[in-house]
Amino acid sequence: MTFEYLKALDHSYTMQTYGRFDVAIDHGTGATLYGLEGEEYIDFASGIGVNSVGYAHPKWVKAVADQAGKLAHISNLYYSQPYARLAEELCTRSGMASAFFANSGAEANEGMIKLARKYSFDKYGEGRAVVLTLKQSFHGRTITTLAATGQEVFHQYFFPFTEGFRYAEAGNMDSVRQQDGEDVCAVMLELIQGEGGVNPMTADFVSQLADYCREHDWLLLVDEVQTGIGRTGSLFCFQQYGIQPDALTFAKGIAGGMPMSGVLASAKCAHVLGPGTHATTFGGNPISAAAALAVLEILDEMGPEEIKAKGEYIRKTVESWKAPCVTGTRGMGLMIGIGVQGEKSHRELAAQCISKGLLVLTAGKDTIRMLPPLTISYQEIDKGLAILKQVLCGE
Ligand SMILES: *Cc1c(COP(=O)(O)O)cnc(C)c1O
């Protein structure tokens, strides 16, 4: 199939909800992808932070194939080994007490919001259902998680949105205090806002917010859908902030390309969601869970220090170019934002990278976002940076 034919087919028969780049991917290995005619792309995107161990990693492929040959799906009415083993791994490594598995980031966030509201209902009764979120956040595309997302552009068309969300300024405790009220049960935030522009929260803000939550018995909910599973140089980003959330969500990178997400709850709210209160048909799918166990093993072999070192290498290299269009770099580990200014928008620069063989993402209004596979080699990094330099330095 030619690219033009594929594009026409897609446009004829699919809802055009995505502003796709002019690229079709056929297959990949490591952090290198290949188009329909063998064109090569270095991947600094991992889907969107999903392919955490790159493409066709032998250990991941074997785990998926073995589990597919054994048991692809079984209803959550029955026990299955990958589900329980993965829950144990994630809880043990994060200091959390219980896990619930779902299929997407938005769905996991919905589960976490349900958990927070029920925690409060069980303890205080009705009327304490508001979840504070932060401006510039992103929490998903369902009606409820759109409402949770603190960006006006997402609050269009689909009225009525779910009630019970208010928005505070990121990094501003006064703004959090202004939203204070008898009706609040939780605060939900990303420690590094991803879609919003790769904006890390300061350690000071996060620790003050955690204290404030504790004083008011608000649950501290951390959306680690993008920051989780090694992305920032620790299994979860919160582990570098010296806090322990009451609950967190993960998704994107967990199963290295298989759909999976979940909620982890601390001891305090481990059993708030009991029988009949929450469920999903596909959640915790055995193949996804086996894939996730393989991802954790592969990340163990590599170690978190390597993720940090690669991230620092990329940022230092980009900064050393002193490109006039670059305002600076932000992020942690291999979650990296490059602020850009000037004639060309972040989207135009990203399209230029892609046309030269480097996949990158955008975020916020002026940020090029990079989420390479955590297993990317330095050789692939250097190839990708050479293309990025051509684009950013206008060579
Ligand atoms: C991507 C993302 C989501 C939504 O995940 P989906 O799997 O697309 O539903 C939610 N929160 C954050 C922080 C994300 O980056």
Short mmCIF file of C-alpha atoms and ligand atoms in Angstrom, two decimals:
data_model
loop_
_atom_site.label_atom_id
_atom_site.label_comp_id
_atom_site.label_asym_id
_atom_site.label_seq_id
_atom_site.Cartn_x
_atom_site.Cartn_y
_atom_site.Cartn_z
CA MET A 1 0.00 0.00 0.00
CA THR A 2 1.37 3.44 -0.89
CA PHE A 3 1.29 6.27 1.63
CA GLU A 4 -1.10 8.31 -0.51
CA TYR A 5 -3.54 5.39 -0.76
CA LEU A 6 -3.41 4.78 2.99
CA LYS A 7 -4.01 8.45 3.73
CA ALA A 8 -7.01 8.53 1.36
CA LEU A 9 -8.43 5.38 2.93
CA ASP A 10 -8.07 6.84 6.42
CA HIS A 11 -9.73 10.09 5.36
CA SER A 12 -12.58 8.23 3.66
CA TYR A 13 -13.52 5.95 6.52
CA THR A 14 -12.35 7.30 9.87
CA MET A 15 -13.53 10.17 12.05
CA GLN A 16 -10.91 12.82 11.51
CA THR A 17 -10.34 13.50 15.19
CA TYR A 18 -6.54 13.55 14.89
CA GLY A 19 -4.40 16.18 13.19
CA ARG A 20 -2.03 13.50 11.92
CA PHE A 21 1.46 14.25 10.64
CA ASP A 22 2.22 13.01 7.11
CA VAL A 23 3.80 9.79 8.35
CA ALA A 24 2.77 6.14 8.35
CA ILE A 25 4.74 3.70 10.44
CA ASP A 26 5.11 0.07 9.48
CA HIS A 27 7.44 -1.43 12.09
CA GLY A 28 10.28 -0.68 14.44
CA THR A 29 13.22 -1.98 16.41
CA GLY A 30 14.93 -0.35 19.39
CA ALA A 31 14.08 3.35 19.14
CA THR A 32 14.09 3.34 15.33
CA LEU A 33 10.93 3.17 13.24
CA TYR A 34 10.39 2.44 9.57
CA GLY A 35 7.78 3.83 7.19
CA LEU A 36 5.95 2.01 4.40
CA GLU A 37 8.87 2.34 2.01
CA GLY A 38 11.58 1.70 4.57
CA GLU A 39 12.18 5.38 5.47
CA GLU A 40 13.90 5.57 8.85
CA TYR A 41 12.73 7.63 11.84
CA ILE A 42 14.47 8.08 15.17
CA ASP A 43 11.77 8.01 17.82
CA PHE A 44 11.81 10.75 20.47
CA ALA A 45 8.06 10.26 21.11
CA SER A 46 7.32 6.60 22.04
CA GLY A 47 3.82 6.89 20.59
CA ILE A 48 3.00 9.40 23.28
CA GLY A 49 5.19 8.10 26.08
CA VAL A 50 3.90 4.55 25.61
CA ASN A 51 6.67 2.48 24.01
CA SER A 52 8.82 2.71 27.11
CA VAL A 53 11.08 -0.19 26.10
CA GLY A 54 11.15 0.68 22.40
CA TYR A 55 9.98 -1.62 19.63
CA ALA A 56 10.25 -5.41 19.41
CA HIS A 57 12.31 -5.77 22.59
CA PRO A 58 12.93 -9.57 22.68
CA LYS A 59 11.96 -9.94 26.33
CA TRP A 60 8.73 -7.96 25.86
CA VAL A 61 7.82 -9.83 22.66
CA LYS A 62 8.35 -13.17 24.40
CA ALA A 63 6.26 -12.18 27.43
CA VAL A 64 3.38 -11.05 25.18
CA ALA A 65 3.58 -14.08 22.87
CA ASP A 66 3.83 -16.57 25.75
CA GLN A 67 0.83 -15.06 27.53
CA ALA A 68 -1.18 -14.86 24.27
CA GLY A 69 -0.55 -18.57 23.79
CA LYS A 70 -1.70 -19.30 27.31
CA LEU A 71 -4.60 -17.02 28.24
CA ALA A 72 -5.43 -13.78 26.42
CA HIS A 73 -8.41 -12.71 28.48
CA ILE A 74 -10.34 -13.86 31.47
CA SER A 75 -13.07 -11.96 33.20
CA ASN A 76 -12.32 -10.16 36.43
CA LEU A 77 -14.77 -12.58 38.05
CA TYR A 78 -11.84 -15.00 38.22
CA TYR A 79 -8.30 -14.78 39.58
CA SER A 80 -5.35 -14.64 37.20
CA GLN A 81 -1.65 -14.66 37.96
CA PRO A 82 -0.36 -11.68 35.91
CA TYR A 83 -2.96 -9.39 37.56
CA ALA A 84 -1.97 -10.25 41.13
CA ARG A 85 1.77 -10.41 40.42
CA LEU A 86 1.77 -6.99 38.76
CA ALA A 87 -0.22 -5.48 41.63
CA GLU A 88 2.35 -6.84 44.09
CA GLU A 89 5.28 -5.44 42.09
CA LEU A 90 3.75 -1.97 41.77
CA CYS A 91 2.63 -1.73 45.40
CA THR A 92 5.93 -2.99 46.80
CA ARG A 93 7.97 -0.63 44.67
CA SER A 94 5.84 2.45 45.42
CA GLY A 95 4.86 2.02 49.07
CA MET A 96 1.21 1.84 48.07
CA ALA A 97 -1.25 -0.76 49.38
CA SER A 98 -3.64 -1.81 46.62
CA ALA A 99 -4.06 -1.65 42.85
CA PHE A 100 -6.98 -1.46 40.40
CA PHE A 101 -6.25 -2.02 36.72
CA ALA A 102 -8.02 -0.28 33.85
CA ASN A 103 -7.31 0.43 30.19
CA SER A 104 -6.56 4.12 29.62
CA GLY A 105 -5.33 7.14 31.48
CA ALA A 106 -8.70 8.85 31.50
CA GLU A 107 -10.39 5.73 32.81
CA ALA A 108 -7.83 5.36 35.60
CA ASN A 109 -8.36 9.01 36.56
CA GLU A 110 -12.13 8.43 36.65
CA GLY A 111 -11.50 5.54 39.04
CA MET A 112 -9.29 7.69 41.24
CA ILE A 113 -11.93 10.45 41.34
CA LYS A 114 -14.55 7.87 42.33
CA LEU A 115 -12.22 6.62 45.05
CA ALA A 116 -11.74 10.15 46.44
CA ARG A 117 -15.45 10.92 46.46
CA LYS A 118 -16.32 7.64 48.14
CA TYR A 119 -13.56 8.03 50.73
CA SER A 120 -15.11 11.34 51.67
CA PHE A 121 -18.71 10.08 51.47
CA ASP A 122 -17.96 7.13 53.74
CA LYS A 123 -16.35 9.42 56.31
CA TYR A 124 -18.30 12.69 56.06
CA GLY A 125 -21.48 11.95 54.10
CA GLU A 126 -22.75 14.00 51.16
CA GLY A 127 -21.62 17.47 50.09
CA ARG A 128 -17.88 17.02 50.00
CA ALA A 129 -17.27 16.01 46.41
CA VAL A 130 -15.14 18.76 44.86
CA VAL A 131 -11.76 17.83 43.43
CA LEU A 132 -9.34 20.73 43.03
CA THR A 133 -7.14 20.48 39.96
CA LEU A 134 -4.54 22.84 38.53
CA LYS A 135 -4.70 25.24 35.61
CA GLN A 136 -2.85 23.98 32.52
CA SER A 137 -3.39 20.38 33.66
CA PHE A 138 -4.54 17.51 31.47
CA HIS A 139 -6.42 14.53 32.84
CA GLY A 140 -8.18 12.92 29.87
CA ARG A 141 -10.97 13.10 27.30
CA THR A 142 -14.03 11.60 28.97
CA ILE A 143 -16.71 14.06 30.10
CA THR A 144 -15.51 13.87 33.71
CA THR A 145 -11.79 14.03 33.02
CA LEU A 146 -12.34 16.92 30.59
CA ALA A 147 -14.05 18.70 33.47
CA ALA A 148 -11.05 17.84 35.66
CA THR A 149 -8.69 19.29 33.06
CA GLY A 150 -7.87 22.87 34.04
CA GLN A 151 -7.86 24.39 30.55
CA GLU A 152 -10.81 26.37 29.18
CA VAL A 153 -10.25 25.12 25.61
CA PHE A 154 -11.32 21.65 26.74
CA HIS A 155 -14.60 22.90 28.25
CA GLN A 156 -16.51 23.27 24.99
CA TYR A 157 -19.24 21.53 22.97
CA PHE A 158 -19.94 18.60 25.28
CA PHE A 159 -22.13 20.24 27.92
CA PRO A 160 -23.17 19.44 30.55
CA PHE A 161 -19.81 18.53 32.06
CA THR A 162 -19.51 16.64 35.33
CA GLU A 163 -19.86 18.95 38.32
CA GLY A 164 -17.44 19.14 41.19
CA PHE A 165 -14.15 20.49 39.88
CA ARG A 166 -12.43 23.79 40.68
CA TYR A 167 -9.08 25.02 39.42
CA ALA A 168 -6.14 26.56 41.25
CA GLU A 169 -2.97 28.11 39.83
CA ALA A 170 -0.08 25.67 39.58
CA GLY A 171 2.69 26.61 41.99
CA ASN A 172 0.53 29.07 43.93
CA MET A 173 -0.59 28.03 47.43
CA ASP A 174 -2.63 31.23 47.86
CA SER A 175 -4.70 30.19 44.88
CA VAL A 176 -5.21 26.73 46.44
CA ARG A 177 -6.33 28.35 49.71
CA GLN A 178 -8.81 30.54 47.82
CA GLN A 179 -10.54 27.43 46.51
CA ASP A 180 -10.74 26.03 50.01
CA GLY A 181 -14.20 25.11 51.23
CA GLU A 182 -16.26 22.60 53.13
CA ASP A 183 -17.05 20.90 49.85
CA VAL A 184 -13.53 19.75 48.88
CA CYS A 185 -12.44 16.10 49.12
CA ALA A 186 -9.21 15.99 47.13
CA VAL A 187 -6.53 17.70 45.07
CA MET A 188 -5.42 16.07 41.84
CA LEU A 189 -2.27 17.09 39.97
CA GLU A 190 0.47 16.08 37.58
CA LEU A 191 3.92 16.63 39.11
CA ILE A 192 5.13 17.59 35.65
CA GLN A 193 2.30 18.87 33.50
CA GLY A 194 2.75 16.99 30.24
CA GLU A 195 0.24 18.12 27.61
CA GLY A 196 0.17 21.54 29.30
CA GLY A 197 3.78 22.24 28.33
CA VAL A 198 6.21 20.04 30.34
CA ASN A 199 5.93 22.20 33.46
CA PRO A 200 7.50 20.63 36.56
CA MET A 201 5.97 21.64 39.91
CA THR A 202 8.49 22.99 42.43
CA ALA A 203 9.39 20.75 45.37
CA ASP A 204 8.34 23.55 47.69
CA PHE A 205 4.83 23.84 46.22
CA VAL A 206 4.31 20.09 46.25
CA SER A 207 5.40 19.68 49.86
CA GLN A 208 3.23 22.61 51.02
CA LEU A 209 0.30 21.20 49.07
CA ALA A 210 0.82 17.75 50.63
CA ASP A 211 0.85 19.31 54.12
CA TYR A 212 -2.28 21.31 53.35
CA CYS A 213 -4.07 18.19 52.13
CA ARG A 214 -3.15 16.29 55.27
CA GLU A 215 -4.39 19.12 57.52
CA HIS A 216 -7.77 19.20 55.72
CA ASP A 217 -8.13 15.45 55.11
CA TRP A 218 -8.17 16.09 51.38
CA LEU A 219 -6.78 13.17 49.42
CA LEU A 220 -3.62 13.95 47.47
CA LEU A 221 -4.16 12.40 44.05
CA VAL A 222 -1.24 12.29 41.63
CA ASP A 223 -1.85 11.71 37.93
CA GLU A 224 1.28 9.82 36.87
CA VAL A 225 -0.18 8.73 33.55
CA GLN A 226 2.69 10.44 31.72
CA THR A 227 5.34 10.79 34.46
CA GLY A 228 5.08 7.23 35.78
CA ILE A 229 6.90 3.96 35.04
CA GLY A 230 10.47 5.15 34.91
CA ARG A 231 9.88 8.15 32.65
CA THR A 232 11.41 10.72 35.01
CA GLY A 233 14.22 8.53 36.36
CA SER A 234 12.32 6.81 39.19
CA LEU A 235 9.45 4.32 38.95
CA PHE A 236 7.05 7.13 39.87
CA CYS A 237 7.82 10.84 39.79
CA PHE A 238 6.45 11.38 43.33
CA GLN A 239 9.41 9.38 44.66
CA GLN A 240 11.67 12.32 43.76
CA TYR A 241 9.42 14.83 45.56
CA GLY A 242 9.59 13.35 49.07
CA ILE A 243 5.81 12.89 49.31
CA GLN A 244 3.53 9.86 49.48
CA PRO A 245 0.25 10.35 47.57
CA ASP A 246 -3.01 8.91 48.84
CA ALA A 247 -3.63 7.58 45.37
CA LEU A 248 -2.00 7.78 41.96
CA THR A 249 -2.76 6.74 38.42
CA PHE A 250 -0.47 5.35 35.74
CA ALA A 251 -1.05 4.36 32.12
CA LYS A 252 0.97 5.27 29.02
CA GLY A 253 4.33 3.50 29.57
CA ILE A 254 3.19 0.71 31.88
CA ALA A 255 2.85 -2.14 29.41
CA GLY A 256 5.27 -0.92 26.72
CA GLY A 257 2.61 -0.62 24.01
CA MET A 258 -0.22 -2.83 25.25
CA PRO A 259 -3.23 -0.90 26.58
CA MET A 260 -3.26 -0.76 30.35
CA SER A 261 -3.70 1.73 33.14
CA GLY A 262 -4.45 1.64 36.83
CA VAL A 263 -4.87 3.23 40.21
CA LEU A 264 -2.66 2.63 43.24
CA ALA A 265 -4.09 3.51 46.64
CA SER A 266 -2.29 4.00 49.94
CA ALA A 267 -3.22 2.03 53.06
CA LYS A 268 -5.59 4.82 54.13
CA CYS A 269 -7.88 4.31 51.14
CA ALA A 270 -6.84 0.87 49.92
CA HIS A 271 -10.30 -0.64 50.33
CA VAL A 272 -12.61 2.32 49.72
CA LEU A 273 -13.72 0.76 46.44
CA GLY A 274 -15.27 -2.55 47.49
CA PRO A 275 -17.27 -5.18 45.61
CA GLY A 276 -19.75 -3.70 43.13
CA THR A 277 -18.44 -0.12 43.30
CA HIS A 278 -16.05 -0.19 40.36
CA ALA A 279 -15.26 -2.56 37.50
CA THR A 280 -14.12 -2.88 33.91
CA THR A 281 -14.36 -5.77 31.45
CA PHE A 282 -10.88 -5.50 29.96
CA GLY A 283 -9.00 -4.02 32.94
CA GLY A 284 -5.90 -5.94 33.98
CA ASN A 285 -5.92 -7.99 30.81
CA PRO A 286 -3.43 -10.89 31.22
CA ILE A 287 -1.40 -10.02 28.09
CA SER A 288 -1.11 -6.39 29.16
CA ALA A 289 -0.19 -7.43 32.69
CA ALA A 290 2.45 -9.89 31.42
CA ALA A 291 3.81 -7.12 29.16
CA ALA A 292 3.95 -4.76 32.16
CA LEU A 293 5.90 -7.29 34.22
CA ALA A 294 8.39 -7.55 31.34
CA VAL A 295 8.66 -3.74 31.18
CA LEU A 296 9.51 -3.59 34.90
CA GLU A 297 12.18 -6.29 34.43
CA ILE A 298 13.73 -4.52 31.46
CA LEU A 299 13.80 -1.21 33.37
CA ASP A 300 15.44 -2.99 36.35
CA GLU A 301 18.21 -4.29 34.11
CA MET A 302 18.90 -0.77 32.89
CA GLY A 303 18.50 1.13 36.16
CA PRO A 304 16.97 4.57 36.77
CA GLU A 305 20.35 6.34 36.73
CA GLU A 306 20.69 5.63 33.03
CA ILE A 307 17.36 7.33 32.32
CA LYS A 308 18.51 10.43 34.19
CA ALA A 309 21.90 10.40 32.46
CA LYS A 310 20.33 10.18 28.98
CA GLY A 311 17.94 13.01 29.83
CA GLU A 312 20.76 15.23 31.06
CA TYR A 313 22.83 14.42 27.99
CA ILE A 314 19.97 15.46 25.68
CA ARG A 315 19.26 18.69 27.57
CA LYS A 316 22.92 19.74 27.85
CA THR A 317 23.46 19.07 24.16
CA VAL A 318 20.40 21.09 23.12
CA GLU A 319 21.40 23.96 25.42
CA SER A 320 24.98 23.95 24.11
CA TRP A 321 23.75 24.92 20.63
CA LYS A 322 22.49 28.26 21.95
CA ALA A 323 19.89 28.28 19.17
CA PRO A 324 18.12 31.69 19.06
CA CYS A 325 14.71 30.02 18.80
CA VAL A 326 15.23 28.00 22.01
CA THR A 327 14.16 29.67 25.26
CA GLY A 328 15.29 26.79 27.49
CA THR A 329 14.73 23.16 28.41
CA ARG A 330 12.54 21.72 31.16
CA GLY A 331 11.62 18.36 32.61
CA MET A 332 13.06 15.37 34.45
CA GLY A 333 14.66 12.18 33.15
CA LEU A 334 13.43 11.41 29.65
CA MET A 335 10.43 13.74 29.85
CA ILE A 336 11.86 16.81 28.20
CA GLY A 337 10.38 20.07 26.94
CA ILE A 338 12.19 22.57 24.74
CA GLY A 339 10.65 26.05 24.85
CA VAL A 340 10.70 27.68 21.41
CA GLN A 341 10.09 31.22 20.13
CA GLY A 342 10.26 33.05 16.82
CA GLU A 343 8.68 32.78 13.40
CA LYS A 344 8.10 29.06 13.37
CA SER A 345 5.57 27.56 15.78
CA HIS A 346 6.34 24.47 17.87
CA ARG A 347 4.08 22.51 15.52
CA GLU A 348 5.94 23.71 12.41
CA LEU A 349 9.30 22.84 13.97
CA ALA A 350 8.00 19.39 14.96
CA ALA A 351 6.73 18.79 11.40
CA GLN A 352 10.15 19.80 10.07
CA CYS A 353 11.88 17.31 12.42
CA ILE A 354 9.51 14.59 11.28
CA SER A 355 10.11 15.31 7.59
CA LYS A 356 13.85 14.89 8.26
CA GLY A 357 13.40 11.59 10.13
CA LEU A 358 12.93 12.48 13.82
CA LEU A 359 9.61 11.97 15.61
CA VAL A 360 8.97 14.57 18.33
CA LEU A 361 5.81 15.82 20.07
CA THR A 362 4.53 19.25 21.01
CA ALA A 363 2.99 20.50 24.26
CA GLY A 364 1.41 23.70 25.54
CA LYS A 365 1.68 26.77 23.32
CA ASP A 366 5.39 26.86 22.60
CA THR A 367 7.04 23.61 23.58
CA ILE A 368 8.62 20.75 21.68
CA ARG A 369 8.15 17.68 23.85
CA MET A 370 10.38 14.62 23.81
CA LEU A 371 9.51 11.27 25.41
CA PRO A 372 11.97 8.82 23.83
CA PRO A 373 11.84 5.11 24.66
CA LEU A 374 13.67 4.73 27.99
CA THR A 375 15.89 2.08 26.38
CA ILE A 376 17.03 4.35 23.52
CA SER A 377 20.74 3.95 22.72
CA TYR A 378 23.21 6.85 22.73
CA GLN A 379 23.80 6.17 19.05
CA GLU A 380 20.10 6.72 18.35
CA ILE A 381 20.07 9.79 20.61
CA ASP A 382 22.98 11.29 18.65
CA LYS A 383 21.28 10.59 15.32
CA GLY A 384 18.09 12.25 16.60
CA LEU A 385 19.95 15.24 18.04
CA ALA A 386 21.74 15.82 14.73
CA ILE A 387 18.35 16.23 13.03
CA LEU A 388 17.02 18.40 15.85
CA LYS A 389 20.06 20.66 15.56
CA GLN A 390 19.50 21.15 11.82
CA VAL A 391 15.92 22.22 12.52
CA LEU A 392 16.47 24.39 15.61
CA CYS A 393 19.65 26.04 14.34
CA GLY A 394 18.21 26.46 10.84
CA GLU A 395 21.10 24.61 9.18
C1 LIG B 1 -2.31 11.07 28.32
C2 LIG B 1 -2.76 11.53 29.65
C3 LIG B 1 -4.03 11.22 30.15
C4 LIG B 1 -5.06 10.50 29.32
O1 LIG B 1 -4.68 9.21 29.01
P1 LIG B 1 -5.53 8.38 27.92
O2 LIG B 1 -4.88 7.02 27.96
O3 LIG B 1 -5.34 9.08 26.62
O4 LIG B 1 -6.93 8.36 28.37
C5 LIG B 1 -4.34 11.62 31.43
N1 LIG B 1 -3.45 12.29 32.20
C6 LIG B 1 -2.22 12.59 31.75
C7 LIG B 1 -1.27 13.31 32.65
C8 LIG B 1 -1.82 12.24 30.46
O5 LIG B 1 -0.62 12.57 30.02
#
